[in-house]
Amino acid sequence: METLITKFRKAAPKAALLMAVVAGAALQGCSKIAGGDTAGATATALSSDAASAVYVAPGKHDELYSFLSGGFNGQVSVYGIPSGRLLKIIPVFTQHGENGYGYSEESKAMLNTSHGFVPWDDLHHPKLSRTNGQTDGRWLFVNGNNTPRVARIDLTTFETVEIMEIPNSAGNHCSPYPTNNNEYVIAGTRFSVPLDMKGGTGDVALDKYEEEFRGSISFIKVDPEKGDMDLDFQILVPGFDYDLANGGKGPSEDWVFFTTYNSEKSGTLKEVGASQNDKDYLAAVNWKLAAKYAKEGKAREMPANYYHNKMDKNSHIAKSTVKKKVRYLLPEECPGMMYLLPAPKSPHGIDVDPTGEYMVVSGKLASAIPVFSFSKMQAAIKNKQFDGEKNGIPVLKYESVLKAEVKEPGLGPLHTEFDGKGNAYTSMFVSSEVVKWKLSDFTVVDRMPVYYSVGHLMIPGGDTKEPYGKYLVAMNKITKDRYLPTGPELAHSAQLIDISGEKMKMLLDFPTVAEPHYAQAIKADLVAPKSVKFFKLDENNHPHATKKESEASVKREGKNVVRIKMTAIRSHMTPDNIEGVQVGDTVYFHVTNLEQDWDVPHGFAVMGANNAETLIMPGATQTLKWMPKKAGVYPFYCTDFCSALHQEMQGYIRVSPKGSNVPITFSTGKKKQAPVASAK
Ligand code: RUQ
Ligand code: CUA
């Protein structure tokens, strides 16, 4: 009792501080409106030649692709930079009615997990694949936060081709981090959980947090040619919360760093409980050494249960494999693999500068930004400048690893990126600004207000060895009065800032699809030339593909399955008249798009289907499953305006009562095909 009360008393002032920080964030947005000075603020912040700097003439292409996470819509959206034009939405963890992703029979398996079919997630961090520490434009890795998953998008097709579930994780937030040659994609858990060592979380009393809960860091191997992922091993780490991950480069390229909070190991009211200690930790993990330990037999194995879903390139059919074991390392058994660096209270962002020497830790509740030195860290390890240990992991002395602190940067520092010209840019959530400071003397040299409450910011390649320091994109959580009002729900927003000169220049606001947490951008010429225009029909090995109209068919299989193998080409479907289906049947429309040309998808929808349309790319086959419930005649049609005769691209399917003797027939144009005997 006594201790509880003392604990609470200690907590009170800290809780008050937190409340002030939270209230400050809300005030920030409102005061601008109340003051009525928004227009003024915008005008002064906007550079006079902003319009021409972002103008991409009709028919011309943008200089860069940017990939913005969609946060709680589970998707990635692709914008051209500098125009801010939305080019595409790539569904990843979320069903997408626009093209049938997650609805079609082929793609459903992408969303399988050990919890069943999960058609949603919270996607925070896109990370481009790398070669020699530079983005190479091959793949984009993204994380699913809620039901821990890592996905890979192929940038030749802009499609999600692989999703790996992460066992022993909960809230896959510090994820994904690809090493400099994609040796591994590394993913850390946000929540610690009790592991039952049987493939799930343990049924443990919640007040046992301190003793029973653990975190995990997962090491996913990436095939250097194909990009295929495979969970190699995990490190089971102390039961803190792990927030963000970023990796070294150059001298530090064997290392990956994680911010942690809740080193107090509080299991409840974390806004207070996890803010007791004056310092939490930056965890430094030598991933190369970890991989060596795992390879040399230090890893144990435990049962697990997680899904690995892959889309086949030629059939476009996703398949799930269930994995039943995972290997793990314990840091206390692997000397030299992991160290803890004290970092001011509940740090959030960790960003390593392009030279690999500085680790910048943004503590959202801290008043300065600590910058750690990698060479000092190496020396401190060598000279054993330790401040005890935590769960068998050596803690380095704060002073022994600290290079400098950036003083009075602003309120609520979250994330930092670099321009490759010796400058760092940090987002300030509470004071809504981007702050530019110098890596040479750690002084602040410029500020730019952003609207409002900026989370991440992104410089193309700003997290790699070679940033492209021309643009910065600020991703804002709150827009308030920035756009025409759209009821209670407002768009989130991105702002494009010119960072090529000494002073930042505001260029453009553009609303985003859901919440952009983080983004990546890359020069268009690293991606555009490799873009696939259509799929080759002769490489289509879908078992129900129909490569010629003469091969189209309708067959009854067993008692109540009807399989329709259909083709689509401008501007008809074959067959377009179908009879003999009965109530109670399960009907599969396997539609092959026969086009061999760019930008000619056909869509397919049938009245009353409890499903989305399917959108079939040229050369591909997609399947819509339909279970008609009433007798009648049902129209179907192509949903994508594909030619002048698109509206004519339609047909009928007749559904008769169960047990009816209407035979299966199908046709296109006048001549009826002979009825096909049922294949018992
Ligand atoms: S983070 S809250 Cu990247 Cu700042 Cu998700
Ligand atoms: Cu095919 Cu419209």
XYZ file of C-alpha atoms and ligand atoms in Angstrom:
687
model
C 0.000 0.000 0.000
C 2.700 2.328 1.169
C 4.789 1.770 -1.948
C 1.842 2.201 -4.267
C 1.037 5.587 -2.798
C 4.643 6.729 -2.909
C 4.834 5.531 -6.469
C 1.721 7.487 -7.373
C 2.989 10.641 -5.654
C 6.203 10.397 -7.584
C 4.249 9.958 -10.743
C 1.933 12.926 -10.338
C 4.178 15.777 -11.475
C 5.346 13.727 -14.418
C 1.780 13.016 -15.410
C 1.121 16.730 -15.273
C 4.047 17.388 -17.592
C 2.738 14.844 -20.042
C -0.710 16.391 -19.976
C 0.813 19.748 -20.791
C 2.643 18.257 -23.734
C -0.525 16.633 -25.046
C -2.576 19.783 -24.519
C 0.133 21.779 -26.257
C -0.254 19.655 -29.344
C -3.970 20.331 -29.490
C -3.541 24.036 -28.781
C -1.050 24.372 -31.559
C -3.649 23.621 -34.188
C -6.412 25.690 -32.621
C -4.526 28.848 -31.811
C -3.766 29.421 -35.451
C -7.429 29.281 -36.302
C -8.544 31.337 -33.339
C -5.926 33.942 -34.112
C -7.111 34.059 -37.695
C -3.542 34.385 -38.824
C -3.271 31.175 -40.776
C -3.340 32.831 -44.152
C -0.626 35.226 -43.032
C 1.540 32.433 -41.694
C 1.188 30.551 -44.955
C 1.976 33.557 -47.076
C 5.195 34.343 -45.254
C 6.315 30.712 -45.254
C 5.645 30.232 -48.938
C 8.391 31.073 -51.376
C 7.448 33.347 -54.255
C 8.462 30.935 -57.010
C 6.882 27.946 -55.302
C 4.353 27.353 -58.073
C 6.936 26.948 -60.805
C 9.110 24.750 -58.565
C 6.366 22.144 -58.270
C 4.766 22.587 -61.677
C 5.026 19.484 -63.810
C 3.507 20.301 -67.168
C 0.670 18.098 -68.476
C 2.183 14.998 -70.054
C 5.514 15.462 -68.296
C 6.744 13.154 -65.574
C 7.745 13.866 -62.014
C 11.375 13.715 -60.990
C 10.803 11.263 -58.133
C 8.449 8.565 -56.951
C 7.476 8.830 -53.319
C 5.869 6.044 -51.327
C 3.800 7.235 -48.389
C 2.420 4.835 -45.845
C -1.343 4.916 -45.394
C -1.244 4.275 -41.645
C -4.579 2.885 -40.557
C -5.754 2.215 -44.106
C -3.132 -0.504 -44.436
C -1.976 0.655 -47.867
C 0.850 2.529 -49.532
C 0.178 5.486 -51.783
C 2.505 6.575 -54.541
C 2.888 10.292 -55.278
C 4.962 12.075 -57.857
C 7.427 14.599 -56.443
C 7.486 17.576 -56.819
C 3.920 17.757 -58.168
C 2.269 15.874 -55.292
C 0.125 14.027 -57.842
C -1.326 10.764 -56.546
C -0.239 8.032 -58.976
C -1.398 4.840 -57.317
C -2.652 3.172 -54.181
C -0.967 -0.164 -53.500
C -3.040 -2.399 -51.244
C -0.906 -4.374 -48.819
C -2.674 -5.460 -45.635
C -6.118 -4.185 -46.585
C -8.689 -5.476 -49.051
C -9.033 -3.106 -51.972
C -12.325 -2.975 -53.815
C -10.744 -1.017 -56.648
C -8.873 -4.013 -57.999
C -10.199 -6.936 -55.979
C -7.012 -7.404 -53.897
C -7.952 -9.523 -50.892
C -11.329 -10.332 -52.488
C -10.308 -12.375 -55.524
C -9.685 -16.085 -55.032
C -6.080 -15.598 -56.146
C -5.161 -12.857 -53.669
C -7.100 -13.860 -50.530
C -4.281 -16.012 -49.176
C -2.051 -12.929 -48.923
C -4.054 -11.911 -45.853
C -3.914 -15.241 -44.003
C -2.399 -15.154 -40.533
C -2.269 -17.418 -37.504
C -5.335 -15.443 -36.333
C -7.242 -16.324 -39.503
C -7.998 -14.004 -42.416
C -6.998 -10.473 -41.351
C -8.029 -7.961 -44.044
C -6.626 -4.865 -42.364
C -3.544 -3.519 -40.656
C -1.849 -0.344 -39.551
C 1.029 0.341 -41.923
C 3.700 2.762 -40.699
C 7.061 2.423 -42.361
C 7.933 1.943 -46.020
C 11.613 1.189 -46.601
C 13.198 0.760 -50.008
C 15.617 -2.087 -50.671
C 19.288 -1.154 -50.806
C 22.476 -1.919 -52.683
C 25.691 -0.658 -51.078
C 23.701 1.476 -48.701
C 21.749 3.241 -51.430
C 18.170 2.707 -52.491
C 18.067 0.512 -55.579
C 14.409 0.701 -56.640
C 13.768 -3.040 -56.558
C 11.443 -3.592 -53.612
C 9.625 -1.719 -50.931
C 9.348 -3.335 -47.493
C 6.540 -2.234 -45.171
C 5.332 -3.182 -41.704
C 1.935 -4.203 -40.373
C 1.769 -2.958 -36.836
C -1.285 -4.560 -35.353
C -1.078 -8.182 -36.452
C 2.695 -8.282 -36.825
C 3.646 -8.696 -40.463
C 6.274 -7.510 -42.935
C 5.350 -7.208 -46.605
C 7.352 -6.820 -49.784
C 6.122 -4.827 -52.763
C 7.696 -5.506 -56.149
C 8.453 -2.201 -57.861
C 8.290 -3.659 -61.359
C 4.556 -4.266 -60.880
C 3.772 -2.086 -57.838
C 2.076 -5.135 -56.320
C 2.383 -6.748 -52.919
C 4.048 -10.067 -53.603
C 4.897 -11.394 -50.156
C 3.715 -11.095 -46.556
C 5.543 -12.662 -43.615
C 3.864 -12.906 -40.238
C 6.168 -12.289 -37.259
C 5.804 -14.644 -34.284
C 6.576 -13.605 -30.689
C 5.794 -10.016 -31.607
C 2.968 -7.645 -30.768
C 2.831 -4.255 -32.411
C 5.500 -4.611 -35.074
C 6.472 -0.924 -34.951
C 10.269 -0.713 -35.146
C 10.096 -2.378 -38.483
C 11.141 -2.946 -41.179
C 14.783 -1.998 -41.365
C 16.716 -3.352 -44.375
C 20.500 -3.580 -43.941
C 22.743 -1.955 -46.544
C 22.557 -4.851 -49.016
C 19.219 -6.273 -47.826
C 21.078 -9.079 -46.058
C 18.310 -8.841 -43.493
C 15.109 -6.972 -43.000
C 14.970 -6.407 -39.251
C 11.751 -6.015 -37.271
C 11.267 -5.286 -33.576
C 8.201 -5.608 -31.394
C 6.559 -2.612 -29.756
C 4.695 -4.476 -27.030
C 6.429 -7.062 -24.969
C 4.339 -10.175 -24.329
C 4.649 -13.345 -22.266
C 5.911 -16.082 -24.583
C 4.623 -19.546 -23.911
C 7.383 -21.182 -26.004
C 4.651 -23.162 -27.732
C 3.987 -20.818 -30.567
C 1.744 -18.244 -28.919
C 1.555 -15.815 -26.041
C 1.231 -17.245 -22.553
C -1.922 -17.065 -20.430
C -0.232 -15.060 -17.698
C -1.564 -12.740 -14.978
C -1.050 -9.157 -16.112
C 0.679 -8.139 -12.885
C 3.460 -10.557 -13.816
C 4.662 -8.114 -16.494
C 8.016 -7.551 -14.967
C 8.954 -11.227 -14.638
C 7.238 -12.799 -17.619
C 7.074 -10.378 -20.543
C 9.702 -10.213 -23.272
C 10.297 -8.410 -26.515
C 11.735 -9.805 -29.718
C 13.776 -8.643 -32.675
C 13.319 -10.628 -35.872
C 15.897 -11.148 -38.590
C 14.316 -11.835 -41.961
C 16.689 -13.050 -44.660
C 16.134 -11.653 -48.134
C 17.066 -13.572 -51.271
C 19.482 -11.272 -53.122
C 18.056 -12.123 -56.542
C 14.372 -12.761 -56.016
C 13.745 -10.818 -52.824
C 11.974 -13.749 -51.144
C 11.889 -13.414 -47.371
C 12.582 -16.057 -44.740
C 12.586 -15.553 -40.972
C 16.072 -16.688 -39.993
C 16.093 -16.109 -36.214
C 15.000 -13.825 -33.417
C 16.684 -12.239 -30.416
C 14.567 -12.339 -27.260
C 15.140 -9.016 -25.551
C 14.104 -7.512 -22.177
C 10.443 -6.651 -21.674
C 10.607 -2.974 -22.644
C 8.649 -1.318 -25.408
C 10.671 -0.995 -28.621
C 9.789 2.007 -30.738
C 11.902 2.558 -33.825
C 14.806 0.973 -35.632
C 17.461 2.285 -37.950
C 20.787 1.005 -39.045
C 24.347 2.003 -39.399
C 26.276 2.631 -42.558
C 29.959 2.806 -43.387
C 31.850 2.110 -40.150
C 28.616 1.237 -38.313
C 27.010 -0.865 -41.022
C 27.071 -4.057 -38.964
C 24.863 -2.410 -36.369
C 21.198 -1.673 -35.992
C 19.766 0.605 -33.301
C 16.424 0.549 -31.504
C 14.854 3.157 -29.276
C 13.141 1.711 -26.233
C 10.750 3.107 -23.681
C 9.198 1.613 -20.601
C 12.509 0.376 -19.251
C 10.474 0.584 -16.021
C 8.600 -2.505 -17.307
C 5.279 -1.058 -16.331
C 2.288 -3.081 -17.462
C -0.383 -0.423 -16.994
C -1.044 3.320 -17.375
C 2.132 3.610 -19.396
C 1.747 7.355 -19.955
C 2.795 7.612 -16.334
C 4.350 4.243 -15.581
C 6.700 4.327 -18.560
C 7.815 7.886 -17.832
C 9.380 7.349 -14.394
C 12.980 6.846 -15.341
C 14.901 9.857 -16.424
C 16.539 7.725 -19.069
C 15.487 4.783 -21.176
C 17.781 3.123 -23.694
C 18.988 3.068 -27.187
C 19.629 -0.607 -27.879
C 22.556 -1.309 -30.207
C 22.624 -4.724 -31.854
C 25.481 -6.064 -33.951
C 23.384 -7.890 -36.546
C 26.367 -9.447 -38.263
C 27.569 -10.948 -35.023
C 24.025 -12.078 -34.221
C 23.838 -13.832 -37.604
C 27.188 -15.468 -36.875
C 26.010 -16.686 -33.466
C 22.843 -18.054 -35.045
C 24.835 -19.806 -37.724
C 27.366 -21.241 -35.311
C 24.839 -23.042 -33.187
C 24.058 -20.522 -30.441
C 20.415 -20.430 -31.479
C 17.796 -22.580 -29.789
C 14.565 -23.518 -31.391
C 11.030 -23.101 -30.138
C 7.675 -24.065 -31.572
C 5.912 -21.291 -33.411
C 2.903 -20.791 -35.630
C 3.053 -18.125 -38.305
C 2.093 -17.606 -41.922
C 4.232 -16.862 -44.916
C 2.202 -15.818 -47.963
C 3.652 -15.500 -51.418
C 2.196 -14.434 -54.745
C 3.348 -16.609 -57.643
C 4.707 -14.530 -60.488
C 3.209 -16.462 -63.375
C -0.096 -17.755 -62.035
C -0.775 -14.682 -59.850
C -2.018 -17.092 -57.213
C -1.025 -16.457 -53.593
C -0.109 -19.441 -51.443
C 0.252 -19.634 -47.686
C 2.770 -21.775 -45.854
C 2.489 -22.268 -42.117
C 5.796 -22.226 -40.285
C 6.048 -24.210 -37.089
C 9.362 -23.272 -35.535
C 11.568 -20.321 -34.948
C 15.187 -20.068 -33.811
C 16.143 -17.596 -31.123
C 19.175 -16.137 -29.394
C 19.387 -14.804 -25.851
C 21.560 -11.681 -25.530
C 22.892 -12.823 -22.179
C 24.425 -15.824 -23.957
C 25.920 -13.871 -26.848
C 28.686 -11.526 -25.675
C 29.320 -8.442 -27.785
C 26.007 -8.714 -29.617
C 23.957 -6.131 -27.760
C 24.543 -3.001 -25.659
C 22.271 -0.443 -24.079
C 22.982 3.286 -24.345
C 21.100 5.464 -21.862
C 18.871 7.917 -23.751
C 16.683 10.669 -22.316
C 13.176 9.629 -21.308
C 11.013 7.646 -23.725
C 12.887 8.317 -26.962
C 11.037 7.865 -30.248
C 13.082 8.350 -33.423
C 16.566 6.963 -34.003
C 18.332 8.091 -37.145
C 21.903 7.488 -38.247
C 23.643 10.135 -40.354
C 24.986 9.307 -43.844
C 28.563 8.836 -42.613
C 27.416 6.279 -40.043
C 29.114 8.127 -37.175
C 26.168 9.835 -35.477
C 23.102 8.273 -33.939
C 20.462 10.934 -33.380
C 17.858 10.100 -30.772
C 14.704 12.164 -30.622
C 13.077 12.064 -27.225
C 9.561 13.397 -27.554
C 9.618 14.513 -23.902
C 13.222 15.714 -23.885
C 14.336 19.315 -24.219
C 17.503 18.561 -26.185
C 18.403 16.091 -28.916
C 21.246 13.785 -27.880
C 23.659 12.769 -30.596
C 25.660 9.633 -29.913
C 28.964 8.843 -31.523
C 29.605 5.454 -33.029
C 33.383 5.711 -32.611
C 32.919 6.691 -28.955
C 30.613 3.716 -28.559
C 33.293 1.409 -29.979
C 35.883 2.882 -27.620
C 33.548 2.636 -24.615
C 32.911 -1.032 -25.373
C 36.630 -1.667 -25.668
C 37.408 0.162 -22.438
C 34.441 -1.394 -20.634
C 32.919 1.953 -19.657
C 29.831 0.282 -18.292
C 27.157 1.464 -15.950
C 26.088 -2.013 -14.793
C 23.860 -4.245 -16.873
C 20.198 -4.892 -17.505
C 19.045 -8.470 -18.082
C 22.647 -9.464 -18.755
C 23.127 -6.706 -21.353
C 25.905 -4.194 -20.601
C 24.758 -0.594 -20.200
C 27.259 1.958 -21.495
C 27.957 5.176 -19.593
C 25.951 8.063 -21.038
C 28.919 10.450 -21.145
C 31.138 7.829 -22.742
C 28.938 7.577 -25.851
C 27.435 11.065 -26.092
C 28.918 13.358 -28.723
C 26.761 16.431 -28.170
C 23.266 17.646 -27.499
C 21.351 19.890 -29.866
C 20.103 22.588 -27.520
C 16.612 24.096 -27.609
C 15.601 22.509 -30.869
C 11.859 22.954 -30.322
C 9.119 20.986 -28.608
C 8.482 17.311 -29.129
C 11.330 16.159 -31.394
C 10.334 12.959 -33.190
C 12.365 12.095 -36.277
C 15.481 13.229 -38.115
C 16.669 12.939 -41.725
C 19.802 14.170 -43.449
C 20.552 16.087 -46.643
C 24.029 14.664 -47.301
C 25.471 18.192 -47.087
C 26.205 18.159 -43.386
C 22.739 19.101 -42.159
C 20.094 17.309 -40.173
C 16.367 18.085 -40.091
C 14.232 17.143 -37.114
C 10.434 17.156 -36.886
C 8.902 18.838 -33.835
C 5.498 17.401 -33.131
C 4.429 19.797 -30.400
C 5.766 23.047 -31.810
C 4.797 21.988 -35.388
C 8.000 22.806 -37.186
C 10.918 21.343 -39.048
C 14.222 22.347 -37.499
C 17.468 22.347 -39.458
C 20.717 21.925 -37.570
C 24.333 21.387 -38.414
C 26.182 18.130 -37.843
C 29.456 20.051 -37.554
C 28.620 22.060 -34.423
C 25.095 20.844 -33.517
C 23.562 24.301 -33.709
C 20.128 25.131 -35.030
C 20.318 27.180 -38.235
C 16.759 27.337 -39.584
C 13.129 26.593 -38.765
C 10.059 26.089 -40.909
C 6.535 25.992 -39.482
C 4.436 23.087 -40.750
C 0.673 22.585 -40.510
C 0.200 20.872 -38.050
C 1.775 18.352 -35.697
C 4.388 16.807 -37.921
C 5.344 13.168 -37.371
C 8.000 11.797 -39.677
C 9.723 13.801 -42.333
C 11.467 12.403 -45.368
C 14.301 13.435 -47.624
C 14.750 11.165 -50.656
C 17.468 8.738 -49.544
C 17.649 10.750 -46.294
C 18.080 7.579 -44.254
C 20.792 6.151 -46.531
C 24.453 6.750 -47.304
C 23.601 9.132 -50.119
C 20.686 11.476 -49.540
C 19.270 13.618 -52.324
C 19.105 16.904 -50.492
C 16.770 18.837 -52.731
C 13.377 18.163 -51.158
C 11.941 17.380 -47.794
C 8.429 16.088 -47.205
C 6.835 16.796 -43.823
C 3.984 14.468 -42.912
C 1.425 16.131 -40.717
C -1.101 14.481 -38.465
C -3.547 17.358 -38.213
C -4.755 19.689 -40.967
C -7.613 21.620 -39.337
C -8.200 24.634 -41.584
C -5.719 23.840 -44.365
C -8.240 22.546 -46.888
C -11.937 22.926 -47.580
C -13.760 21.295 -44.674
C -15.077 17.790 -45.298
C -17.104 17.146 -42.171
C -15.559 15.779 -38.985
C -12.978 13.664 -40.801
C -10.245 15.675 -42.469
C -7.410 14.599 -44.705
C -3.938 14.269 -43.294
C -1.339 16.158 -45.174
C 2.128 16.258 -46.644
C 4.120 19.404 -47.252
C 6.930 19.676 -49.735
C 9.828 21.878 -48.710
C 12.772 22.974 -50.842
C 15.978 22.322 -48.878
C 18.468 23.009 -51.660
C 19.478 26.387 -50.251
C 20.474 27.703 -46.867
C 16.903 28.539 -45.862
C 14.060 26.099 -46.228
C 11.308 27.130 -48.657
C 7.739 25.908 -48.435
C 6.576 24.725 -51.855
C 3.387 22.717 -51.645
C 0.660 21.179 -49.501
C -1.035 18.035 -50.621
C -3.664 15.977 -48.822
C -2.809 12.321 -48.344
C -4.736 9.067 -48.329
C -5.188 8.306 -44.615
C -2.205 8.817 -42.316
C 1.254 9.026 -43.789
C 3.587 7.902 -41.026
C 6.741 7.574 -42.990
C 7.739 7.645 -46.634
C 10.556 6.899 -49.001
C 11.363 8.526 -52.307
C 13.611 7.603 -55.171
C 14.613 9.079 -58.510
C 12.105 8.025 -61.126
C 14.737 6.663 -63.513
C 15.648 3.917 -61.030
C 12.107 2.547 -61.156
C 10.237 3.711 -64.267
C 12.304 1.881 -66.944
C 11.661 -1.451 -65.214
C 7.905 -1.003 -64.947
C 6.031 -3.998 -66.370
C 3.508 -3.036 -69.065
C 1.523 -6.264 -69.255
C 1.880 -9.924 -68.348
C 2.836 -12.331 -71.124
C -0.062 -14.593 -71.936
C 2.215 -17.555 -72.693
C 3.791 -17.251 -69.243
C 0.391 -17.371 -67.549
C 0.257 -20.797 -65.865
C -2.917 -20.271 -63.871
C -4.641 -23.682 -63.866
C -7.873 -22.089 -65.097
C -6.393 -19.710 -67.640
C -8.071 -19.585 -71.063
C -5.687 -18.471 -73.758
C -8.087 -18.541 -76.703
C -11.763 -17.734 -77.007
C -12.322 -21.202 -78.498
C -11.149 -22.702 -75.185
C -13.701 -20.884 -73.070
C -15.911 -23.316 -71.169
C -18.589 -23.794 -68.531
C -18.510 -27.053 -66.596
C -20.364 -28.487 -63.680
C -18.000 -30.203 -61.248
C -19.572 -32.680 -58.873
C -22.950 -31.621 -57.496
C -22.827 -27.893 -57.029
C -19.701 -26.293 -58.359
C -19.803 -24.534 -61.715
C -16.521 -23.412 -63.232
C -16.653 -20.764 -65.935
C -13.482 -20.212 -67.916
C -14.018 -16.887 -69.608
C -11.961 -14.557 -71.757
C -12.122 -10.791 -71.999
C -10.893 -8.704 -74.917
C -12.088 -5.372 -76.310
C -15.074 -5.431 -76.303
C -16.701 -8.711 -75.338
C -16.501 -11.605 -72.941
C -16.568 -15.215 -74.082
C -18.995 -16.669 -73.207
C -21.507 -13.882 -72.628
C -24.627 -16.040 -72.392
C -24.609 -18.794 -69.779
C -27.444 -21.081 -68.659
C -27.780 -24.103 -66.430
C -26.549 -22.620 -63.125
C -28.766 -23.464 -60.135
C -29.519 -21.873 -56.797
C -27.114 -23.448 -54.284
C -24.273 -23.619 -56.787
C -20.887 -22.096 -56.135
C -19.858 -20.396 -59.342
C -16.262 -19.506 -60.185
C -15.716 -16.953 -62.924
C -12.109 -17.466 -64.037
C -11.593 -14.510 -66.320
C -8.480 -14.245 -68.499
C -7.668 -10.913 -70.051
C -6.371 -11.739 -73.554
C -4.994 -8.269 -74.256
C -1.240 -7.976 -74.827
C -1.013 -4.244 -74.617
C -0.315 -1.600 -71.970
C -3.068 -0.047 -69.911
C -5.946 -2.312 -70.958
C -7.261 -4.004 -67.827
C -10.773 -5.408 -67.949
C -12.957 -5.548 -64.878
C -15.563 -8.132 -64.026
C -18.622 -7.835 -61.784
C -21.899 -9.778 -61.542
C -25.098 -8.459 -59.983
C -25.532 -9.308 -56.314
C -22.082 -10.827 -55.810
C -21.095 -10.502 -52.131
C -17.680 -9.450 -53.207
C -15.701 -6.754 -54.964
C -15.123 -6.743 -58.687
C -11.947 -8.265 -60.000
C -9.686 -6.159 -62.162
C -7.733 -8.331 -64.564
C -4.426 -7.082 -65.922
C -3.569 -7.888 -69.563
C -2.371 -11.490 -69.781
C -3.557 -12.450 -66.285
C -6.387 -14.590 -64.913
C -8.494 -13.602 -61.910
C -11.357 -15.388 -60.212
C -14.601 -14.089 -58.773
C -16.540 -16.498 -56.577
C -20.325 -16.141 -56.625
C -23.128 -17.988 -54.860
C -26.470 -16.926 -56.377
C -29.296 -17.150 -53.865
C -32.357 -16.641 -56.079
C -33.460 -17.913 -59.476
C -33.401 -15.265 -62.196
C -31.225 -13.672 -64.824
C -28.108 -11.823 -63.704
C -26.174 -9.377 -65.837
C -22.384 -9.190 -65.640
C -20.134 -6.584 -67.194
C -16.690 -5.091 -67.543
C -16.166 -2.350 -64.962
C -13.191 -0.535 -66.490
C -13.942 1.805 -69.410
C -11.675 -0.008 -71.854
C -12.815 1.055 -75.326
C -15.514 2.951 -77.160
C -17.618 -0.207 -76.864
C -16.939 -0.732 -73.161
C -20.622 -0.318 -72.336
C -21.317 -3.225 -74.715
C -18.892 -5.467 -72.816
C -21.570 -7.313 -70.884
C -23.476 -10.586 -70.657
C -26.130 -12.614 -68.850
C -26.105 -15.661 -66.635
C -29.337 -17.513 -65.961
C -29.905 -19.095 -62.556
C -32.631 -21.767 -62.271
C -34.090 -23.322 -59.115
C -32.193 -26.143 -57.456
C -32.786 -29.455 -59.236
C -33.977 -27.809 -62.456
C -33.268 -29.624 -65.701
C -31.977 -26.632 -67.653
C -28.712 -27.976 -69.116
C -25.437 -26.110 -68.978
C -25.027 -24.131 -72.196
C -22.871 -21.163 -73.069
C -22.286 -19.017 -76.105
C -21.081 -15.755 -77.523
C -22.814 -14.443 -80.608
C -25.337 -16.602 -82.438
C -24.013 -20.153 -82.443
C -24.766 -22.176 -79.345
C -22.068 -24.527 -78.129
C -23.055 -28.104 -77.547
C -23.993 -28.807 -73.942
C -21.065 -30.228 -72.014
C -21.733 -33.416 -70.121
C -21.318 -32.966 -66.406
C -17.958 -34.140 -65.182
C -19.126 -36.252 -62.244
S 6.339 6.409 -35.902
S 3.795 6.279 -34.340
Cu 7.176 5.958 -37.433
Cu 6.850 8.321 -35.298
Cu 4.668 5.156 -35.956
Cu -13.434 -4.181 -70.838
Cu -14.606 -2.264 -70.252
